[in-house]
PDB file of C-alpha atoms in Angstrom:
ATOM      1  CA  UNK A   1     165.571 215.424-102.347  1.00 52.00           C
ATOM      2  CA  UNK A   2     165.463 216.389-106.284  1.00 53.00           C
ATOM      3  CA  UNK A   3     161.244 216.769-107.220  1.00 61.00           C
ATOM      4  CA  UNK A   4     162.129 217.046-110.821  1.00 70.00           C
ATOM      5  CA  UNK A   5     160.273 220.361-111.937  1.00 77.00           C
ATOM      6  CA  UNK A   6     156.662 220.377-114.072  1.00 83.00           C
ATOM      7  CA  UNK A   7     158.691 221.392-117.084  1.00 86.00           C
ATOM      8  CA  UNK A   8     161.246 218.520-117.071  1.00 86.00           C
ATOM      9  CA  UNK A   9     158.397 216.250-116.425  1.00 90.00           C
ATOM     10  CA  UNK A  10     156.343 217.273-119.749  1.00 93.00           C
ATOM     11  CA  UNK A  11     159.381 216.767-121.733  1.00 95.00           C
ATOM     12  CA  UNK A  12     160.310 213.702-120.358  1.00 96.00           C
ATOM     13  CA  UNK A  13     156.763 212.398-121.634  1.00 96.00           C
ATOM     14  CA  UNK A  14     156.922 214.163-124.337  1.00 97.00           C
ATOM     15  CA  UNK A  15     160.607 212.301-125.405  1.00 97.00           C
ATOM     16  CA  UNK A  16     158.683 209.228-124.499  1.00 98.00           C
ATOM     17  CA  UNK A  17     156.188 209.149-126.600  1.00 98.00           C
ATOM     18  CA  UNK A  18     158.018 210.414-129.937  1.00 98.00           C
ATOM     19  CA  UNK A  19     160.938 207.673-129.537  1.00 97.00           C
ATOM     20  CA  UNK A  20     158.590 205.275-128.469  1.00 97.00           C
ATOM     21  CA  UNK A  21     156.260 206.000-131.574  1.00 98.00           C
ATOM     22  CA  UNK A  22     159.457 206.375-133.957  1.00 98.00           C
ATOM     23  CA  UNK A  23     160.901 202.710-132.904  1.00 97.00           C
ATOM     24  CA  UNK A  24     157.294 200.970-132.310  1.00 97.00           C
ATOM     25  CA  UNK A  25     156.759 202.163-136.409  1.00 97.00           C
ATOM     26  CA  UNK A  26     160.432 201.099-137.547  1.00 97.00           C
ATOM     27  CA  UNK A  27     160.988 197.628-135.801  1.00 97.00           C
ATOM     28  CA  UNK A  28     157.207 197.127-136.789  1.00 97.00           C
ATOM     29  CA  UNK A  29     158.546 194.587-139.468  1.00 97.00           C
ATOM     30  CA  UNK A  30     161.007 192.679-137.042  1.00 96.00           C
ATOM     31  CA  UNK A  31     158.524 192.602-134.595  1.00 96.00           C
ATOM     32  CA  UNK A  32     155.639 190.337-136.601  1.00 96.00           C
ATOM     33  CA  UNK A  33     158.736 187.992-137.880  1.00 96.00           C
ATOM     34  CA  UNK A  34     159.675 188.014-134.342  1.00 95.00           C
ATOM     35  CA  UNK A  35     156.161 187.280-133.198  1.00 96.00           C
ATOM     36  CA  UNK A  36     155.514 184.779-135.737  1.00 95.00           C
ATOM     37  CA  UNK A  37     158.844 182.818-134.629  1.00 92.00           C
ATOM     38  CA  UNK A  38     158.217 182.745-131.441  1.00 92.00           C
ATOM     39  CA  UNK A  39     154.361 181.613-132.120  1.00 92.00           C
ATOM     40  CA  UNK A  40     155.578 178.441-134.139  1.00 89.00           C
ATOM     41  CA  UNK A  41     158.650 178.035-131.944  1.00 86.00           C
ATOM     42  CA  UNK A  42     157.003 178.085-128.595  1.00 83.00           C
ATOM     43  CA  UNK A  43     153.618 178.305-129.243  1.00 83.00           C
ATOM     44  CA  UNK A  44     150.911 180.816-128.049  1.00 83.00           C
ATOM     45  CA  UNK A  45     150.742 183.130-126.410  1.00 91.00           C
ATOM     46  CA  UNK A  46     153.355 185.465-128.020  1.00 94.00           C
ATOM     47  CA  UNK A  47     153.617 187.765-125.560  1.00 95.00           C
ATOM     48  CA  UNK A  48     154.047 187.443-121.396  1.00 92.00           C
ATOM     49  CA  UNK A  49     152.128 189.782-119.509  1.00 95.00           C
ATOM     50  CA  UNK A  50     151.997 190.575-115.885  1.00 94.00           C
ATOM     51  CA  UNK A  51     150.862 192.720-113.712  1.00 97.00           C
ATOM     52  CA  UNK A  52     153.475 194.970-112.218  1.00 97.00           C
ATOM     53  CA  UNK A  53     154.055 198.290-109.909  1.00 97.00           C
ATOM     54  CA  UNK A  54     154.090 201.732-111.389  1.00 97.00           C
ATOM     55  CA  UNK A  55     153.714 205.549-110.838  1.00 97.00           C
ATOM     56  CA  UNK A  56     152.134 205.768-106.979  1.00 96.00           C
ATOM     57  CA  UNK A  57     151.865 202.220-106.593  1.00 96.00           C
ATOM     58  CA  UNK A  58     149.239 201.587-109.684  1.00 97.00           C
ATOM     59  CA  UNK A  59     149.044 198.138-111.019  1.00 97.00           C
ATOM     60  CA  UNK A  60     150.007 197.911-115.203  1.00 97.00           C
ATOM     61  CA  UNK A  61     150.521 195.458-117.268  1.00 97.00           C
ATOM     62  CA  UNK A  62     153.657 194.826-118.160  1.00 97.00           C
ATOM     63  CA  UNK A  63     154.459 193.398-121.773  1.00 97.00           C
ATOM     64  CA  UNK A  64     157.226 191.115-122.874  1.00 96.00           C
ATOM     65  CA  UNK A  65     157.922 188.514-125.820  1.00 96.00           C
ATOM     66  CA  UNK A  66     157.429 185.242-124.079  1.00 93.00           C
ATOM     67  CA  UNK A  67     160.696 183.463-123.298  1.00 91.00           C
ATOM     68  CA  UNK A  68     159.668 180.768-121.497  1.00 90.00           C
ATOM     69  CA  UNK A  69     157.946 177.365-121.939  1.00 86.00           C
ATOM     70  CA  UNK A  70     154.819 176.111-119.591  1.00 84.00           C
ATOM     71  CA  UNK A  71     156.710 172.918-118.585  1.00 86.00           C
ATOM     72  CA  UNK A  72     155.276 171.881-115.126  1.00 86.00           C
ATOM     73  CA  UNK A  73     155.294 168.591-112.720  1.00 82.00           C
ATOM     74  CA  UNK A  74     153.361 166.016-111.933  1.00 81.00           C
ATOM     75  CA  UNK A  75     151.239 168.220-109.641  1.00 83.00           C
ATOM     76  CA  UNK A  76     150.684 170.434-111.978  1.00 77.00           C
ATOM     77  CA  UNK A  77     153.344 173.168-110.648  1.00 84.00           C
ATOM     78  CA  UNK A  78     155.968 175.239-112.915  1.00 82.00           C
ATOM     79  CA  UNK A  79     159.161 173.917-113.049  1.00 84.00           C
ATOM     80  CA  UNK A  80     162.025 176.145-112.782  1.00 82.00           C
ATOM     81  CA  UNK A  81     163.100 179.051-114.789  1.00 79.00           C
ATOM     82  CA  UNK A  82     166.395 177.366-115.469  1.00 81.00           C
ATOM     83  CA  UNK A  83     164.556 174.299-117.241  1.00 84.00           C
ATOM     84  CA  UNK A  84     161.587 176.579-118.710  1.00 87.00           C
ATOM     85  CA  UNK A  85     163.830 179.168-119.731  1.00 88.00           C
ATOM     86  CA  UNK A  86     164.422 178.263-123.983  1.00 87.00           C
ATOM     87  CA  UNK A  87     167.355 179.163-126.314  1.00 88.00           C
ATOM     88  CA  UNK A  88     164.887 181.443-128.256  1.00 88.00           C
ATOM     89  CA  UNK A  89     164.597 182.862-124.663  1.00 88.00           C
ATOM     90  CA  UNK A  90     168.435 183.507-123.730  1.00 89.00           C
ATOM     91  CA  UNK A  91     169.019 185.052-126.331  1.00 89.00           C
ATOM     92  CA  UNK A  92     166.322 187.650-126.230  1.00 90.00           C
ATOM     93  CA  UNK A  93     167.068 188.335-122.824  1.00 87.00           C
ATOM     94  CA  UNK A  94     170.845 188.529-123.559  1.00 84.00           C
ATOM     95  CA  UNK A  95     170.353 191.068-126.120  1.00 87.00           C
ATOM     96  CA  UNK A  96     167.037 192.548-124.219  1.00 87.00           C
ATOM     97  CA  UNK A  97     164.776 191.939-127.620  1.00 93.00           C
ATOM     98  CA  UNK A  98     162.250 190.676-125.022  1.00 93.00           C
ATOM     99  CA  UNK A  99     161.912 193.920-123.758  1.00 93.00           C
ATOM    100  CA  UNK A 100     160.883 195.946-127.257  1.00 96.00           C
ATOM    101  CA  UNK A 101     157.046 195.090-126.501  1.00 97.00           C
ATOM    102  CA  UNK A 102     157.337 197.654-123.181  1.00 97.00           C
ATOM    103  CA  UNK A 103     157.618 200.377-125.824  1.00 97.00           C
ATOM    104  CA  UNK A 104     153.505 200.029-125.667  1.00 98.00           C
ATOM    105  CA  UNK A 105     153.389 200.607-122.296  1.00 98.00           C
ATOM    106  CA  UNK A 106     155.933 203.682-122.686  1.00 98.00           C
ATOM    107  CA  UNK A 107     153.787 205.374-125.305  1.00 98.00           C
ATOM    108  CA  UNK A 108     150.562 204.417-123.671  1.00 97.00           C
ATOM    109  CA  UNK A 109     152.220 206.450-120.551  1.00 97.00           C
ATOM    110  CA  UNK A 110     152.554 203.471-118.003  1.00 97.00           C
ATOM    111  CA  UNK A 111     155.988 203.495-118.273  1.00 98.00           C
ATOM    112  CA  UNK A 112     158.637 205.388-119.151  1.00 98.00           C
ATOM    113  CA  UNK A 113     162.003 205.110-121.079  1.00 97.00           C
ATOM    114  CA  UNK A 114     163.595 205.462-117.935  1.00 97.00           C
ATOM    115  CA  UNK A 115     163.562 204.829-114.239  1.00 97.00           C
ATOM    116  CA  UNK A 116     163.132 201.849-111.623  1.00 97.00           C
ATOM    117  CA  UNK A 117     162.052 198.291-113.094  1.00 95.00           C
ATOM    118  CA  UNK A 118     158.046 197.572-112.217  1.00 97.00           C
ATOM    119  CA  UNK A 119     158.465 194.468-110.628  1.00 96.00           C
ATOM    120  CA  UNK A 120     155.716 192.266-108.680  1.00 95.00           C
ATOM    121  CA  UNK A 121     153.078 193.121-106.948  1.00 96.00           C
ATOM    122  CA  UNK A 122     153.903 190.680-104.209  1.00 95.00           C
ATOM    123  CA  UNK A 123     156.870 192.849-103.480  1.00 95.00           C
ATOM    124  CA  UNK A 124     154.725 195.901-102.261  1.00 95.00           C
ATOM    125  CA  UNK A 125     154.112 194.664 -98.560  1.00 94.00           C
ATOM    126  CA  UNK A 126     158.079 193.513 -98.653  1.00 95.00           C
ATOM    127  CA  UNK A 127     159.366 197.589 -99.171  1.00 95.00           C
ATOM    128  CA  UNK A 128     161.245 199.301 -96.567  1.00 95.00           C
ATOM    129  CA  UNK A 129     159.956 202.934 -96.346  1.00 94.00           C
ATOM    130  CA  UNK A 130     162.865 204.292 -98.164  1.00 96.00           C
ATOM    131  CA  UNK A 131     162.278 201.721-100.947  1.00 96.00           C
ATOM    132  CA  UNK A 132     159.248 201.981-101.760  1.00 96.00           C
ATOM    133  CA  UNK A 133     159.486 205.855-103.295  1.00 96.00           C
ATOM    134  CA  UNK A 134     161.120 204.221-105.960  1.00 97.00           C
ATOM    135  CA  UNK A 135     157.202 204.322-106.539  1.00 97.00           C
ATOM    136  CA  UNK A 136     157.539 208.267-106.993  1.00 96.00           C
ATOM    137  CA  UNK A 137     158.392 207.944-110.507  1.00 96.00           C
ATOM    138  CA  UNK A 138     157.204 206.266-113.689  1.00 97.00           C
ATOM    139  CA  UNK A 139     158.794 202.566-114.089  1.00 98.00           C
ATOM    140  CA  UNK A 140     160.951 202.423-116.932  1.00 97.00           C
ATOM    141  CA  UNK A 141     162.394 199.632-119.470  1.00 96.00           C
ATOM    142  CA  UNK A 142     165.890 201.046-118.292  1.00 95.00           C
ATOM    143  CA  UNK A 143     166.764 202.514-114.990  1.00 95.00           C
ATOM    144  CA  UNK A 144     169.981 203.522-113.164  1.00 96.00           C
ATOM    145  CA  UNK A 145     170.370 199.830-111.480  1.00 94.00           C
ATOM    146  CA  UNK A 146     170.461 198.902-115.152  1.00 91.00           C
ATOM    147  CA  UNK A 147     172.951 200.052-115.919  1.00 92.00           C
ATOM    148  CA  UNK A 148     175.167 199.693-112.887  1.00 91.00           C
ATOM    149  CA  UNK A 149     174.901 196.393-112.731  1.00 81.00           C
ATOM    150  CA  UNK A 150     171.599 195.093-113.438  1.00 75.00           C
ATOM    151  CA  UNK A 151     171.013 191.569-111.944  1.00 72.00           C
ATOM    152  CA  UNK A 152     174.293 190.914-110.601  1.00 77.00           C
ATOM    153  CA  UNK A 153     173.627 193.207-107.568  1.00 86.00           C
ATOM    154  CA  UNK A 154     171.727 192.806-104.459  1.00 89.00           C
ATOM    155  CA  UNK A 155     168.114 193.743-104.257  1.00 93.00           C
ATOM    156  CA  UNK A 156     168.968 196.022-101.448  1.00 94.00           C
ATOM    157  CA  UNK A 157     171.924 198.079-104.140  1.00 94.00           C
ATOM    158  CA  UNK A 158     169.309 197.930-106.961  1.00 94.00           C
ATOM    159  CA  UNK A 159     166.859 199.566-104.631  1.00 96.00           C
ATOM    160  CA  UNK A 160     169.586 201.846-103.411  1.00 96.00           C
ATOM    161  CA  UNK A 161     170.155 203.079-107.104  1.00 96.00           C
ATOM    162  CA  UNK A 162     166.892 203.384-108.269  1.00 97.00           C
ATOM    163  CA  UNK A 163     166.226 205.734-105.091  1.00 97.00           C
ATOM    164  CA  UNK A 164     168.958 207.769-106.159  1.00 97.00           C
ATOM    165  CA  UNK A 165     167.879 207.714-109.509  1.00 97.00           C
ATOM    166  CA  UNK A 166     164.247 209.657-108.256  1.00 96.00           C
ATOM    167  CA  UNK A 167     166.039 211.988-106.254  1.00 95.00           C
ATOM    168  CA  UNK A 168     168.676 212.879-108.827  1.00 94.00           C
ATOM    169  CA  UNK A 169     166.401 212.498-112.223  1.00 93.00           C
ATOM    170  CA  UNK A 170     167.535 214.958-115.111  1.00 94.00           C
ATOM    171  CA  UNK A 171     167.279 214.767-118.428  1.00 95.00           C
ATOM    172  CA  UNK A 172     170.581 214.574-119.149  1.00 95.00           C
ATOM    173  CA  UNK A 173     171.170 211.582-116.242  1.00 96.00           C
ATOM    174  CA  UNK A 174     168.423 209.948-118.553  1.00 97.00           C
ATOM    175  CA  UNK A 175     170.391 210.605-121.801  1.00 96.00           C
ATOM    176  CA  UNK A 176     173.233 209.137-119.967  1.00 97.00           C
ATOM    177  CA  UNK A 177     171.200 205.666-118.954  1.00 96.00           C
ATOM    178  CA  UNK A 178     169.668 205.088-122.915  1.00 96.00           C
ATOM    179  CA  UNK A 179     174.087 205.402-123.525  1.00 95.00           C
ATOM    180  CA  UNK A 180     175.524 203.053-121.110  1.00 93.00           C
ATOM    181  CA  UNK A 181     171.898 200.387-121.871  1.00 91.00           C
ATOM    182  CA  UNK A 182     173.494 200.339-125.150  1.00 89.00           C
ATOM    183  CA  UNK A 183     176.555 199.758-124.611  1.00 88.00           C
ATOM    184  CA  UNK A 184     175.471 197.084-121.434  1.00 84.00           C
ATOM    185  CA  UNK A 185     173.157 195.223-124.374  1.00 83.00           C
ATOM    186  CA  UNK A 186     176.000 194.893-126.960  1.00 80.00           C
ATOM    187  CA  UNK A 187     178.423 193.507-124.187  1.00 77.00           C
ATOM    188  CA  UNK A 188     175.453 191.674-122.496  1.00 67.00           C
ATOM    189  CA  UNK A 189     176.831 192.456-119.392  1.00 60.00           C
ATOM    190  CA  UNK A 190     174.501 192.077-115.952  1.00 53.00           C
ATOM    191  CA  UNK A 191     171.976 189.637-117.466  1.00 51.00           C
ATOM    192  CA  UNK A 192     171.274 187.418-114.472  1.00 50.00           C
ATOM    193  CA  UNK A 193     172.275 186.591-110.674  1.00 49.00           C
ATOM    194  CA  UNK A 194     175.168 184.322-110.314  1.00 50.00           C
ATOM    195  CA  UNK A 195     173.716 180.862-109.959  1.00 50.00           C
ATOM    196  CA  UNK A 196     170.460 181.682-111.207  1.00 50.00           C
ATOM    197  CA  UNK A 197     168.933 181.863-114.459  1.00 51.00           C
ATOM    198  CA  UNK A 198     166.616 184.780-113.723  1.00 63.00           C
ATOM    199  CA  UNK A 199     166.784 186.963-110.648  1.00 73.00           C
ATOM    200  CA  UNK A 200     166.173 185.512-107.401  1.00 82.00           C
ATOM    201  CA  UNK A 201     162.857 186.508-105.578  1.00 88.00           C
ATOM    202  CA  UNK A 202     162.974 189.390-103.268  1.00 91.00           C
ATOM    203  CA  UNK A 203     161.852 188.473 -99.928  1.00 89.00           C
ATOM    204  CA  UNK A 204     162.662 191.643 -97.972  1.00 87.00           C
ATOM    205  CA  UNK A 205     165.125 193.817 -96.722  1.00 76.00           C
ATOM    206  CA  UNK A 206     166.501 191.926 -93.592  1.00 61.00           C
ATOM    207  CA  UNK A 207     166.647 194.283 -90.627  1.00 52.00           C
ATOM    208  CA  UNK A 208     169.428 194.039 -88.515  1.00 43.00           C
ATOM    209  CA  UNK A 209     169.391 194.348 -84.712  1.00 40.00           C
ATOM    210  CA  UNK A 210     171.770 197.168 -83.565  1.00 41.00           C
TER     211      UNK A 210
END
């Protein structure tokens, strides 16, 4: 197992916080027109926020451009992503726009640049041991699973990668993850499950009897 030494760690942080500062200050102008689109497109809020998983299990909060509408049913539940998900919405998820607002949460020090996704907290309890030290490091807005295949793999390969990812972290493996998230956002490869408009819920590693 790789424990990434002190001094890679401060770095790291340090890298976060000047890139995140630099592009926070540069897209600040496409961000408000952004913002004020999606406002009179969709409505408030602007932003989706959530509470997620981070660094040794904390709870953050997660920020996104909304890309979804409220739509719900007769008994007052949401519909489907597929019918709430908008145009607006596609498209920021194709080109991962949504994900700019996460930049506050990288130079607040919640997350990082890169490493593992935060996802739900309802997924905690449904970890397998080896899973859940994808815990061990900061969540990031792009991760190893990103980038090898994003959500066209199984929840048990994405969990496989971002384990790797923690005991392999460098900074030159995270150099290598900002390339190839480029190059996966201007081909807009990985983007969703087959079938599904978002990524499916994870309900648990199924165990296998030997």
């Amino acid at each position: 197992m790789n424990q990434a030494p002190r001094r890679v760690k401060v770095v790291k942080r340090l890298i976060d916080i000047l890139v995140s500062g630099i592009l926070l200050l540069c897209l600040l102008p496409f961000l408000l027109l952004l913002s004020l689109y999606i406002r009179f497109s969709l409505g408030g809020p602007i932003f989706f926020r959530q509470e997620r998983i981070g660094l040794n299990q904390e709870r953050i909060n997660l920020i996104k451009f909304r890309t979804m509408t409220d739509q719900r049913d007769s008994a007052g539940n949401l519909l489907p992503d597929a019918v709430r998900l908008t145009r607006l919405g596609r498209f920021l998820r194709a080109t991962s726009v949504d994900e700019l607002p996460s930049l506050l949460n990288v130079f607040h020090g919640e997350m990082s640049l890169v490493g593992p996704r935060p996802l739900l907290v309802r997924y905690l309890p449904r970890y397998s041991q080896e899973q859940a030290r994808r815990h061990l490091v900061r969540p990031g807005v792009t991760g190893w699973a990103q980038v090898n295949g994003r959500n066209q793999v199984s929840w048990e390969e994405k969990f496989r990668l971002d384990v790797w990812y923690v005991d392999n972290q460098s900074l030159f493996l995270d150099f290598k993850i900002l390339l190839l998230t480029l190059q996966r956002v201007i081909w807009r490869s990985g983007i969703s499950a087959d079938g599904h408009a978002t990524m499916p819920e994870f309900q648990g590693t199924q165990k296998v009897d030997p």
